[in-house]
Amino acid sequence: LGGVTAPCGFEASGVRCGIKTRGKDVSLVYSVSPAVTAGVFTRNRVQAAPVLVSKDRVGQAKSHGVIINSGNANACTGVQGYLDAIRMAALTAELLEISERSILVCSTGVIGERLPMSKVTIGIKKAVAELSPEGGGAAAEAILTTDTETKMEAVEFDLDGRPVRVGGMAKGAGMIAPNLATMLAIITTDAMLAPSLLKSCLTSAVERTFNRITVDGDTSTNDTVLLLANGQAEAGEIMPRHGLRRFQAALDHVCGTLAEAIISDAEGASKTVVIRVEGGRTEREALQVARTIANSPLVKTALSGGDPNWGRILAAAGRAGVRFAADAVQLWLGDVRVVREGAACTYDVKAAEKAVAGPDVRITIDLNMGEETAAVRTCDLSAEYVRINSAYHT
Amino acid sequence: LGGVTAPCGFEASGVRCGIKTRGKDVSLVYSVSPAVTAGVFTRNRVQAAPVLVSKDRVGQAKSHGVIINSGNANACTGVQGYLDAIRMAALTAELLEISERSILVCSTGVIGERLPMSKVTIGIKKAVAELSPEGGGAAAEAILTTDTETKMEAVEFDLDGRPVRVGGMAKGAGMIAPNLATMLAIITTDAMLAPSLLKSCLTSAVERTFNRITVDGDTSTNDTVLLLANGQAEAGEIMPRHGLRRFQAALDHVCGTLAEAIISDAEGASKTVVIRVEGGRTEREALQVARTIANSPLVKTALSGGDPNWGRILAAAGRAGVRFAADAVQLWLGDVRVVREGAACTYDVKAAEKAVAGPDVRITIDLNMGEETAAVRTCDLSAEYVRINSAYHT
């Protein structure tokens, strides 16, 4: 598939320098020509040093790439952490013979420990040396933490009879929640777009994909989505009446696929669950109800046990802070309607059990207050999640 | 101790009628004289039938008591559920030869199933027959669901040289969160108070006790706290300059002790954790940060594993929706300061590990934004919690 190196003019690499106890831990994405860049960052009040550095640089001028380490978040590390993040970019830029500010930085891993800069320095040197147009897979591997699988996607569409490509990679296994999560995603494209248009395309894609998934309601200090557009496709510039819809669709597809991959690989999860709320007065209210259900430990543990415990779903909806008439609500598990007018209706218990037994569960609730709809994708809460998050210092 | 039967003029009983697979499941609290009554109920939009019935009755006229069943919440049961709740009260009142509206109703247990009224009827008859001034313990036992221990408390103070008593019982093991929880608490007193004063005393006590505990952030359809004051103590009426402070202190003590007992008995918990937030601009903001930390699955799983993972605590604080300067924050685990000015400070790692190893953990965070403080009591999130909530249909 190629991931971030599927679009023309992008190279990448993933290497090991020993920050993590095993596996690759330094990743580099590089555009041979300067790229227009957009970013979406964590809204957590506590932001890691690399987030502060990348926020400051993105959108201001063109970028040449992103240097990323896994195993250490470089968060809550004070002024020293900031200097370390700057140093990561400076060292990368120096080796690539480009301007320091044209490199962005991401980190993911343990919070509150200083980056092991001597290891990181060795990692950056290796990463620059190993840059390759086939390096997308290695780069995707090197950003993982507790993930069990690499997450990549690429897609192509036609503009002016020429192919335009969008590719990407992501990591994130726990602590996935709006706004963003402990997730990083780097998206690349060889399309040509103006900075303001690129930013609005990314914001729209993130809102519909990465911001509609949740593992546990926790958000991170490091969440970052970056989009680099280097214009190396031979098609013309993307503009409102010239390829914009197709570009947005391609970007949505890549972000959506990566978001689904994150939920499928959620820590300890055995099921993917889509919570769809219909009949909201506003989309925002529908989304608020969907998120509250998606983050309810009682709902998630019931699903883990394959228990069609719809009472917990209604109870979670009821505490979402959204006004609705409890006696007008309908609820479905898969295609089985279990609640009508707020009360249990006669239903096939075996069919309801079957609807929550498998790896894909759909829950639909109709608030009957309006016409607006929203869906959130989540996973179950298993004893394995607790084991992962209590046994390991992540 | 006596619990609800410690105050003069109260009788109680707890019997088994077979709603639960084992144990007592019908509980009756009865005042020999009509009692002034106050109540605080769940703010969930989905409210069980007994909540609707009791809300309608409490405070309107004096009450004679409360009939409670465990094992079935009588929630999401539609019009039939409402009729069943009314019937429970009517039957109890008929047997006691008092007016129907003077009996309040509570239920706790599985949501969405109709009450087994033939069993409940037998239970109510037994409960009325077994009423006794020594029945507080049996009554406290019969309201339990997944709880492992009965929760009772009673206290006495002097007014006009006469003893005044406050007693209570509670249940609640999971799904404990503001506002209220899957918790029931029945408080009795032989003090004499005007209805409006009784209500304000109860609201104040609940806000500082039951509303400052959380197990998992879920709130229930059935949460109820009732306070009955029958004036049977031989002291005079409680008024603003006549015993009010002592009464409030006694009530706070009973509610506080019951709230602590609920957290200690939380499903699968191995630790009690007090999260104290200092330096807030307002108490509300401090409370908001404390609650967000207290409900973070990542914080709670780390504590379950005895991991002094303060980065997760800061990250949770950062997503609480409260503005603060991340680089001014301080954080302590027990007495060990681990964060100063938003970054790790030099600390004794062994001491920090010890601070989160035992059954009582204190976490203190200073936001450095103002002078306001709030504390929330919670527990860790263990694999056992997941087992309980996935294996049993509760």
JSON list of C-alpha atoms in Angstrom, two decimals, chain B residues 75-264:
[
{"chain": "B", "resi": 75, "resn": "ALA", "atom": "CA", "xyz": [-36.88, 1.06, 35.38]},
{"chain": "B", "resi": 76, "resn": "CYS", "atom": "CA", "xyz": [-37.76, 1.35, 31.66]},
{"chain": "B", "resi": 77, "resn": "THR", "atom": "CA", "xyz": [-40.90, -0.62, 32.42]},
{"chain": "B", "resi": 78, "resn": "GLY", "atom": "CA", "xyz": [-43.40, 1.92, 31.05]},
{"chain": "B", "resi": 79, "resn": "VAL", "atom": "CA", "xyz": [-46.86, 2.51, 32.45]},
{"chain": "B", "resi": 80, "resn": "GLN", "atom": "CA", "xyz": [-46.97, -0.99, 33.94]},
{"chain": "B", "resi": 81, "resn": "GLY", "atom": "CA", "xyz": [-43.89, -0.19, 36.02]},
{"chain": "B", "resi": 82, "resn": "TYR", "atom": "CA", "xyz": [-45.52, 2.94, 37.35]},
{"chain": "B", "resi": 83, "resn": "LEU", "atom": "CA", "xyz": [-48.63, 0.99, 38.33]},
{"chain": "B", "resi": 84, "resn": "ASP", "atom": "CA", "xyz": [-46.44, -1.65, 40.01]},
{"chain": "B", "resi": 85, "resn": "ALA", "atom": "CA", "xyz": [-44.58, 0.98, 42.05]},
{"chain": "B", "resi": 86, "resn": "ILE", "atom": "CA", "xyz": [-47.88, 2.56, 43.16]},
{"chain": "B", "resi": 87, "resn": "ARG", "atom": "CA", "xyz": [-49.16, -0.91, 44.02]},
{"chain": "B", "resi": 88, "resn": "MET", "atom": "CA", "xyz": [-46.12, -1.63, 46.24]},
{"chain": "B", "resi": 89, "resn": "ALA", "atom": "CA", "xyz": [-46.87, 1.48, 48.27]},
{"chain": "B", "resi": 90, "resn": "ALA", "atom": "CA", "xyz": [-50.61, 0.85, 48.35]},
{"chain": "B", "resi": 91, "resn": "LEU", "atom": "CA", "xyz": [-50.21, -2.69, 49.60]},
{"chain": "B", "resi": 92, "resn": "THR", "atom": "CA", "xyz": [-47.78, -1.63, 52.31]},
{"chain": "B", "resi": 93, "resn": "ALA", "atom": "CA", "xyz": [-50.06, 1.20, 53.43]},
{"chain": "B", "resi": 94, "resn": "GLU", "atom": "CA", "xyz": [-53.11, -1.06, 53.46]},
{"chain": "B", "resi": 95, "resn": "LEU", "atom": "CA", "xyz": [-51.38, -3.58, 55.74]},
{"chain": "B", "resi": 96, "resn": "LEU", "atom": "CA", "xyz": [-50.14, -0.78, 58.03]},
{"chain": "B", "resi": 97, "resn": "GLU", "atom": "CA", "xyz": [-53.57, 0.87, 57.98]},
{"chain": "B", "resi": 98, "resn": "ILE", "atom": "CA", "xyz": [-52.23, 4.24, 56.90]},
{"chain": "B", "resi": 99, "resn": "SER", "atom": "CA", "xyz": [-52.90, 6.43, 53.88]},
{"chain": "B", "resi": 100, "resn": "GLU", "atom": "CA", "xyz": [-51.47, 5.17, 50.59]},
{"chain": "B", "resi": 101, "resn": "ARG", "atom": "CA", "xyz": [-49.57, 8.37, 49.78]},
{"chain": "B", "resi": 102, "resn": "SER", "atom": "CA", "xyz": [-47.69, 8.23, 53.09]},
{"chain": "B", "resi": 103, "resn": "ILE", "atom": "CA", "xyz": [-45.49, 5.37, 51.82]},
{"chain": "B", "resi": 104, "resn": "LEU", "atom": "CA", "xyz": [-42.51, 6.07, 49.55]},
{"chain": "B", "resi": 105, "resn": "VAL", "atom": "CA", "xyz": [-40.99, 3.47, 47.19]},
{"chain": "B", "resi": 106, "resn": "CYS", "atom": "CA", "xyz": [-37.47, 2.55, 46.06]},
{"chain": "B", "resi": 107, "resn": "SER", "atom": "CA", "xyz": [-36.18, -0.21, 43.80]},
{"chain": "B", "resi": 108, "resn": "THR", "atom": "CA", "xyz": [-32.68, -1.25, 42.77]},
{"chain": "B", "resi": 109, "resn": "GLY", "atom": "CA", "xyz": [-31.42, -3.98, 40.48]},
{"chain": "B", "resi": 110, "resn": "VAL", "atom": "CA", "xyz": [-31.78, -5.01, 36.85]},
{"chain": "B", "resi": 111, "resn": "ILE", "atom": "CA", "xyz": [-33.25, -2.43, 34.46]},
{"chain": "B", "resi": 112, "resn": "GLY", "atom": "CA", "xyz": [-35.97, -3.21, 31.95]},
{"chain": "B", "resi": 113, "resn": "GLU", "atom": "CA", "xyz": [-37.70, -6.18, 33.51]},
{"chain": "B", "resi": 114, "resn": "ARG", "atom": "CA", "xyz": [-41.13, -6.08, 35.06]},
{"chain": "B", "resi": 115, "resn": "LEU", "atom": "CA", "xyz": [-41.34, -6.52, 38.83]},
{"chain": "B", "resi": 116, "resn": "PRO", "atom": "CA", "xyz": [-42.46, -10.04, 39.80]},
{"chain": "B", "resi": 117, "resn": "MET", "atom": "CA", "xyz": [-45.50, -8.67, 41.65]},
{"chain": "B", "resi": 118, "resn": "SER", "atom": "CA", "xyz": [-46.70, -11.94, 43.14]},
{"chain": "B", "resi": 119, "resn": "LYS", "atom": "CA", "xyz": [-43.34, -12.40, 44.87]},
{"chain": "B", "resi": 120, "resn": "VAL", "atom": "CA", "xyz": [-43.21, -8.73, 45.85]},
{"chain": "B", "resi": 121, "resn": "THR", "atom": "CA", "xyz": [-46.67, -9.01, 47.40]},
{"chain": "B", "resi": 122, "resn": "ILE", "atom": "CA", "xyz": [-45.57, -11.92, 49.57]},
{"chain": "B", "resi": 123, "resn": "GLY", "atom": "CA", "xyz": [-42.42, -9.98, 50.50]},
{"chain": "B", "resi": 124, "resn": "ILE", "atom": "CA", "xyz": [-44.36, -6.90, 51.57]},
{"chain": "B", "resi": 125, "resn": "LYS", "atom": "CA", "xyz": [-46.65, -8.99, 53.78]},
{"chain": "B", "resi": 126, "resn": "LYS", "atom": "CA", "xyz": [-43.66, -10.61, 55.46]},
{"chain": "B", "resi": 127, "resn": "ALA", "atom": "CA", "xyz": [-41.90, -7.26, 55.84]},
{"chain": "B", "resi": 128, "resn": "VAL", "atom": "CA", "xyz": [-44.90, -5.68, 57.56]},
{"chain": "B", "resi": 129, "resn": "ALA", "atom": "CA", "xyz": [-45.27, -8.71, 59.84]},
{"chain": "B", "resi": 130, "resn": "GLU", "atom": "CA", "xyz": [-41.61, -8.59, 60.87]},
{"chain": "B", "resi": 131, "resn": "LEU", "atom": "CA", "xyz": [-41.32, -4.83, 61.58]},
{"chain": "B", "resi": 132, "resn": "SER", "atom": "CA", "xyz": [-39.27, -4.31, 64.72]},
{"chain": "B", "resi": 133, "resn": "PRO", "atom": "CA", "xyz": [-37.36, -1.52, 66.53]},
{"chain": "B", "resi": 134, "resn": "GLU", "atom": "CA", "xyz": [-34.34, -3.81, 66.16]},
{"chain": "B", "resi": 135, "resn": "GLY", "atom": "CA", "xyz": [-34.88, -4.34, 62.41]},
{"chain": "B", "resi": 136, "resn": "GLY", "atom": "CA", "xyz": [-32.30, -1.82, 61.12]},
{"chain": "B", "resi": 137, "resn": "GLY", "atom": "CA", "xyz": [-29.71, -4.47, 60.30]},
{"chain": "B", "resi": 138, "resn": "ALA", "atom": "CA", "xyz": [-32.12, -6.73, 58.43]},
{"chain": "B", "resi": 139, "resn": "ALA", "atom": "CA", "xyz": [-33.45, -3.74, 56.48]},
{"chain": "B", "resi": 140, "resn": "ALA", "atom": "CA", "xyz": [-29.90, -2.68, 55.51]},
{"chain": "B", "resi": 141, "resn": "GLU", "atom": "CA", "xyz": [-29.19, -6.21, 54.31]},
{"chain": "B", "resi": 142, "resn": "ALA", "atom": "CA", "xyz": [-32.29, -6.43, 52.14]},
{"chain": "B", "resi": 143, "resn": "ILE", "atom": "CA", "xyz": [-31.39, -3.39, 49.98]},
{"chain": "B", "resi": 144, "resn": "LEU", "atom": "CA", "xyz": [-28.04, -4.77, 48.81]},
{"chain": "B", "resi": 145, "resn": "THR", "atom": "CA", "xyz": [-27.35, -5.92, 45.24]},
{"chain": "B", "resi": 146, "resn": "THR", "atom": "CA", "xyz": [-23.70, -6.56, 44.29]},
{"chain": "B", "resi": 147, "resn": "ASP", "atom": "CA", "xyz": [-22.58, -5.05, 47.62]},
{"chain": "B", "resi": 148, "resn": "THR", "atom": "CA", "xyz": [-20.52, -7.36, 49.82]},
{"chain": "B", "resi": 149, "resn": "GLU", "atom": "CA", "xyz": [-21.31, -5.64, 53.15]},
{"chain": "B", "resi": 150, "resn": "THR", "atom": "CA", "xyz": [-24.25, -3.90, 54.81]},
{"chain": "B", "resi": 151, "resn": "LYS", "atom": "CA", "xyz": [-23.78, -0.14, 55.21]},
{"chain": "B", "resi": 152, "resn": "MET", "atom": "CA", "xyz": [-25.25, 1.44, 58.34]},
{"chain": "B", "resi": 153, "resn": "GLU", "atom": "CA", "xyz": [-24.41, 4.30, 60.65]},
{"chain": "B", "resi": 154, "resn": "ALA", "atom": "CA", "xyz": [-26.03, 6.12, 63.56]},
{"chain": "B", "resi": 155, "resn": "VAL", "atom": "CA", "xyz": [-25.02, 9.05, 65.72]},
{"chain": "B", "resi": 156, "resn": "GLU", "atom": "CA", "xyz": [-26.49, 10.95, 68.64]},
{"chain": "B", "resi": 157, "resn": "PHE", "atom": "CA", "xyz": [-26.19, 14.55, 69.86]},
{"chain": "B", "resi": 158, "resn": "ASP", "atom": "CA", "xyz": [-27.66, 16.52, 72.73]},
{"chain": "B", "resi": 159, "resn": "LEU", "atom": "CA", "xyz": [-30.26, 19.26, 72.43]},
{"chain": "B", "resi": 160, "resn": "ASP", "atom": "CA", "xyz": [-32.02, 20.79, 75.43]},
{"chain": "B", "resi": 161, "resn": "GLY", "atom": "CA", "xyz": [-30.36, 18.07, 77.52]},
{"chain": "B", "resi": 162, "resn": "ARG", "atom": "CA", "xyz": [-32.10, 15.39, 75.48]},
{"chain": "B", "resi": 163, "resn": "PRO", "atom": "CA", "xyz": [-30.58, 12.97, 72.97]},
{"chain": "B", "resi": 164, "resn": "VAL", "atom": "CA", "xyz": [-31.39, 13.43, 69.28]},
{"chain": "B", "resi": 165, "resn": "ARG", "atom": "CA", "xyz": [-30.46, 10.63, 66.90]},
{"chain": "B", "resi": 166, "resn": "VAL", "atom": "CA", "xyz": [-29.67, 10.32, 63.19]},
{"chain": "B", "resi": 167, "resn": "GLY", "atom": "CA", "xyz": [-29.37, 6.88, 61.60]},
{"chain": "B", "resi": 168, "resn": "GLY", "atom": "CA", "xyz": [-29.09, 5.54, 58.10]},
{"chain": "B", "resi": 169, "resn": "MET", "atom": "CA", "xyz": [-28.45, 2.75, 55.67]},
{"chain": "B", "resi": 170, "resn": "ALA", "atom": "CA", "xyz": [-27.21, 2.66, 52.10]},
{"chain": "B", "resi": 171, "resn": "LYS", "atom": "CA", "xyz": [-26.43, 0.38, 49.20]},
{"chain": "B", "resi": 172, "resn": "GLY", "atom": "CA", "xyz": [-24.37, 0.91, 46.09]},
{"chain": "B", "resi": 173, "resn": "ALA", "atom": "CA", "xyz": [-21.35, -0.83, 44.73]},
{"chain": "B", "resi": 174, "resn": "GLY", "atom": "CA", "xyz": [-20.85, 0.14, 41.09]},
{"chain": "B", "resi": 175, "resn": "MET", "atom": "CA", "xyz": [-22.15, 2.95, 38.96]},
{"chain": "B", "resi": 176, "resn": "ILE", "atom": "CA", "xyz": [-21.47, 5.37, 41.79]},
{"chain": "B", "resi": 177, "resn": "ALA", "atom": "CA", "xyz": [-21.06, 8.85, 40.43]},
{"chain": "B", "resi": 178, "resn": "PRO", "atom": "CA", "xyz": [-22.58, 12.23, 40.72]},
{"chain": "B", "resi": 179, "resn": "ASN", "atom": "CA", "xyz": [-25.22, 13.13, 40.58]},
{"chain": "B", "resi": 180, "resn": "LEU", "atom": "CA", "xyz": [-25.99, 10.29, 42.88]},
{"chain": "B", "resi": 181, "resn": "ALA", "atom": "CA", "xyz": [-25.26, 6.80, 41.60]},
{"chain": "B", "resi": 182, "resn": "THR", "atom": "CA", "xyz": [-26.80, 3.37, 41.73]},
{"chain": "B", "resi": 183, "resn": "MET", "atom": "CA", "xyz": [-27.22, 4.04, 45.30]},
{"chain": "B", "resi": 184, "resn": "LEU", "atom": "CA", "xyz": [-30.05, 4.18, 47.73]},
{"chain": "B", "resi": 185, "resn": "ALA", "atom": "CA", "xyz": [-29.77, 5.75, 51.13]},
{"chain": "B", "resi": 186, "resn": "ILE", "atom": "CA", "xyz": [-32.50, 6.02, 53.73]},
{"chain": "B", "resi": 187, "resn": "ILE", "atom": "CA", "xyz": [-31.74, 8.35, 56.62]},
{"chain": "B", "resi": 188, "resn": "THR", "atom": "CA", "xyz": [-33.94, 8.60, 59.70]},
{"chain": "B", "resi": 189, "resn": "THR", "atom": "CA", "xyz": [-33.95, 11.03, 62.60]},
{"chain": "B", "resi": 190, "resn": "ASP", "atom": "CA", "xyz": [-36.10, 11.66, 65.65]},
{"chain": "B", "resi": 191, "resn": "ALA", "atom": "CA", "xyz": [-35.35, 15.38, 65.39]},
{"chain": "B", "resi": 192, "resn": "MET", "atom": "CA", "xyz": [-38.18, 17.78, 64.68]},
{"chain": "B", "resi": 193, "resn": "LEU", "atom": "CA", "xyz": [-37.65, 20.12, 61.72]},
{"chain": "B", "resi": 194, "resn": "ALA", "atom": "CA", "xyz": [-39.75, 22.17, 59.31]},
{"chain": "B", "resi": 195, "resn": "PRO", "atom": "CA", "xyz": [-39.93, 20.60, 55.82]},
{"chain": "B", "resi": 196, "resn": "SER", "atom": "CA", "xyz": [-38.00, 23.39, 54.08]},
{"chain": "B", "resi": 197, "resn": "LEU", "atom": "CA", "xyz": [-35.19, 23.27, 56.65]},
{"chain": "B", "resi": 198, "resn": "LEU", "atom": "CA", "xyz": [-35.02, 19.48, 56.41]},
{"chain": "B", "resi": 199, "resn": "LYS", "atom": "CA", "xyz": [-34.72, 19.72, 52.63]},
{"chain": "B", "resi": 200, "resn": "SER", "atom": "CA", "xyz": [-31.89, 22.25, 52.76]},
{"chain": "B", "resi": 201, "resn": "CYS", "atom": "CA", "xyz": [-30.02, 20.17, 55.35]},
{"chain": "B", "resi": 202, "resn": "LEU", "atom": "CA", "xyz": [-30.30, 17.07, 53.15]},
{"chain": "B", "resi": 203, "resn": "THR", "atom": "CA", "xyz": [-29.26, 18.88, 49.98]},
{"chain": "B", "resi": 204, "resn": "SER", "atom": "CA", "xyz": [-26.20, 20.27, 51.73]},
{"chain": "B", "resi": 205, "resn": "ALA", "atom": "CA", "xyz": [-25.22, 16.89, 53.19]},
{"chain": "B", "resi": 206, "resn": "VAL", "atom": "CA", "xyz": [-25.67, 15.05, 49.87]},
{"chain": "B", "resi": 207, "resn": "GLU", "atom": "CA", "xyz": [-23.63, 17.64, 47.96]},
{"chain": "B", "resi": 208, "resn": "ARG", "atom": "CA", "xyz": [-20.68, 17.16, 50.34]},
{"chain": "B", "resi": 209, "resn": "THR", "atom": "CA", "xyz": [-20.87, 13.38, 50.66]},
{"chain": "B", "resi": 210, "resn": "PHE", "atom": "CA", "xyz": [-22.76, 11.20, 48.17]},
{"chain": "B", "resi": 211, "resn": "ASN", "atom": "CA", "xyz": [-22.07, 13.65, 45.34]},
{"chain": "B", "resi": 212, "resn": "ARG", "atom": "CA", "xyz": [-18.32, 13.60, 46.01]},
{"chain": "B", "resi": 213, "resn": "ILE", "atom": "CA", "xyz": [-17.83, 9.91, 45.37]},
{"chain": "B", "resi": 214, "resn": "THR", "atom": "CA", "xyz": [-17.49, 8.17, 42.03]},
{"chain": "B", "resi": 215, "resn": "VAL", "atom": "CA", "xyz": [-16.76, 4.62, 40.98]},
{"chain": "B", "resi": 216, "resn": "ASP", "atom": "CA", "xyz": [-17.03, 4.73, 37.21]},
{"chain": "B", "resi": 217, "resn": "GLY", "atom": "CA", "xyz": [-18.80, 7.92, 36.17]},
{"chain": "B", "resi": 218, "resn": "ASP", "atom": "CA", "xyz": [-22.03, 6.10, 35.44]},
{"chain": "B", "resi": 219, "resn": "THR", "atom": "CA", "xyz": [-25.19, 7.31, 37.14]},
{"chain": "B", "resi": 220, "resn": "SER", "atom": "CA", "xyz": [-28.34, 5.36, 37.55]},
{"chain": "B", "resi": 221, "resn": "THR", "atom": "CA", "xyz": [-32.02, 5.54, 36.85]},
{"chain": "B", "resi": 222, "resn": "ASN", "atom": "CA", "xyz": [-32.91, 4.78, 40.48]},
{"chain": "B", "resi": 223, "resn": "ASP", "atom": "CA", "xyz": [-30.64, 6.82, 42.76]},
{"chain": "B", "resi": 224, "resn": "THR", "atom": "CA", "xyz": [-32.51, 8.09, 45.78]},
{"chain": "B", "resi": 225, "resn": "VAL", "atom": "CA", "xyz": [-31.65, 9.57, 49.16]},
{"chain": "B", "resi": 226, "resn": "LEU", "atom": "CA", "xyz": [-34.57, 9.94, 51.56]},
{"chain": "B", "resi": 227, "resn": "LEU", "atom": "CA", "xyz": [-34.56, 11.61, 54.98]},
{"chain": "B", "resi": 228, "resn": "LEU", "atom": "CA", "xyz": [-37.44, 11.09, 57.41]},
{"chain": "B", "resi": 229, "resn": "ALA", "atom": "CA", "xyz": [-37.71, 13.22, 60.56]},
{"chain": "B", "resi": 230, "resn": "ASN", "atom": "CA", "xyz": [-40.43, 12.09, 62.96]},
{"chain": "B", "resi": 231, "resn": "GLY", "atom": "CA", "xyz": [-39.83, 14.46, 65.90]},
{"chain": "B", "resi": 232, "resn": "GLN", "atom": "CA", "xyz": [-40.01, 11.66, 68.49]},
{"chain": "B", "resi": 233, "resn": "ALA", "atom": "CA", "xyz": [-36.92, 12.89, 70.37]},
{"chain": "B", "resi": 234, "resn": "GLU", "atom": "CA", "xyz": [-38.03, 14.81, 73.43]},
{"chain": "B", "resi": 235, "resn": "ALA", "atom": "CA", "xyz": [-35.91, 17.82, 72.45]},
{"chain": "B", "resi": 236, "resn": "GLY", "atom": "CA", "xyz": [-37.43, 20.93, 70.91]},
{"chain": "B", "resi": 237, "resn": "GLU", "atom": "CA", "xyz": [-37.66, 21.79, 67.23]},
{"chain": "B", "resi": 238, "resn": "ILE", "atom": "CA", "xyz": [-34.38, 22.25, 65.32]},
{"chain": "B", "resi": 239, "resn": "MET", "atom": "CA", "xyz": [-34.11, 25.84, 64.16]},
{"chain": "B", "resi": 240, "resn": "PRO", "atom": "CA", "xyz": [-31.34, 28.08, 62.76]},
{"chain": "B", "resi": 241, "resn": "ARG", "atom": "CA", "xyz": [-30.11, 29.11, 66.23]},
{"chain": "B", "resi": 242, "resn": "HIS", "atom": "CA", "xyz": [-31.34, 26.03, 68.00]},
{"chain": "B", "resi": 243, "resn": "GLY", "atom": "CA", "xyz": [-29.34, 22.89, 67.28]},
{"chain": "B", "resi": 244, "resn": "LEU", "atom": "CA", "xyz": [-29.15, 23.33, 63.50]},
{"chain": "B", "resi": 245, "resn": "ARG", "atom": "CA", "xyz": [-25.36, 23.14, 63.31]},
{"chain": "B", "resi": 246, "resn": "ARG", "atom": "CA", "xyz": [-25.27, 20.03, 65.46]},
{"chain": "B", "resi": 247, "resn": "PHE", "atom": "CA", "xyz": [-28.02, 18.43, 63.42]},
{"chain": "B", "resi": 248, "resn": "GLN", "atom": "CA", "xyz": [-26.25, 19.26, 60.14]},
{"chain": "B", "resi": 249, "resn": "ALA", "atom": "CA", "xyz": [-22.99, 17.86, 61.53]},
{"chain": "B", "resi": 250, "resn": "ALA", "atom": "CA", "xyz": [-24.73, 14.64, 62.59]},
{"chain": "B", "resi": 251, "resn": "LEU", "atom": "CA", "xyz": [-26.42, 14.32, 59.20]},
{"chain": "B", "resi": 252, "resn": "ASP", "atom": "CA", "xyz": [-23.14, 15.03, 57.38]},
{"chain": "B", "resi": 253, "resn": "HIS", "atom": "CA", "xyz": [-21.45, 12.40, 59.52]},
{"chain": "B", "resi": 254, "resn": "VAL", "atom": "CA", "xyz": [-24.02, 9.71, 58.73]},
{"chain": "B", "resi": 255, "resn": "CYS", "atom": "CA", "xyz": [-24.07, 10.52, 54.99]},
{"chain": "B", "resi": 256, "resn": "GLY", "atom": "CA", "xyz": [-20.27, 10.78, 54.88]},
{"chain": "B", "resi": 257, "resn": "THR", "atom": "CA", "xyz": [-19.78, 7.44, 56.59]},
{"chain": "B", "resi": 258, "resn": "LEU", "atom": "CA", "xyz": [-22.25, 5.75, 54.26]},
{"chain": "B", "resi": 259, "resn": "ALA", "atom": "CA", "xyz": [-20.57, 7.35, 51.21]},
{"chain": "B", "resi": 260, "resn": "GLU", "atom": "CA", "xyz": [-17.16, 6.11, 52.36]},
{"chain": "B", "resi": 261, "resn": "ALA", "atom": "CA", "xyz": [-18.60, 2.64, 52.92]},
{"chain": "B", "resi": 262, "resn": "ILE", "atom": "CA", "xyz": [-19.95, 2.64, 49.36]},
{"chain": "B", "resi": 263, "resn": "ILE", "atom": "CA", "xyz": [-16.53, 3.47, 47.91]},
{"chain": "B", "resi": 264, "resn": "SER", "atom": "CA", "xyz": [-14.78, 0.93, 50.13]}
]
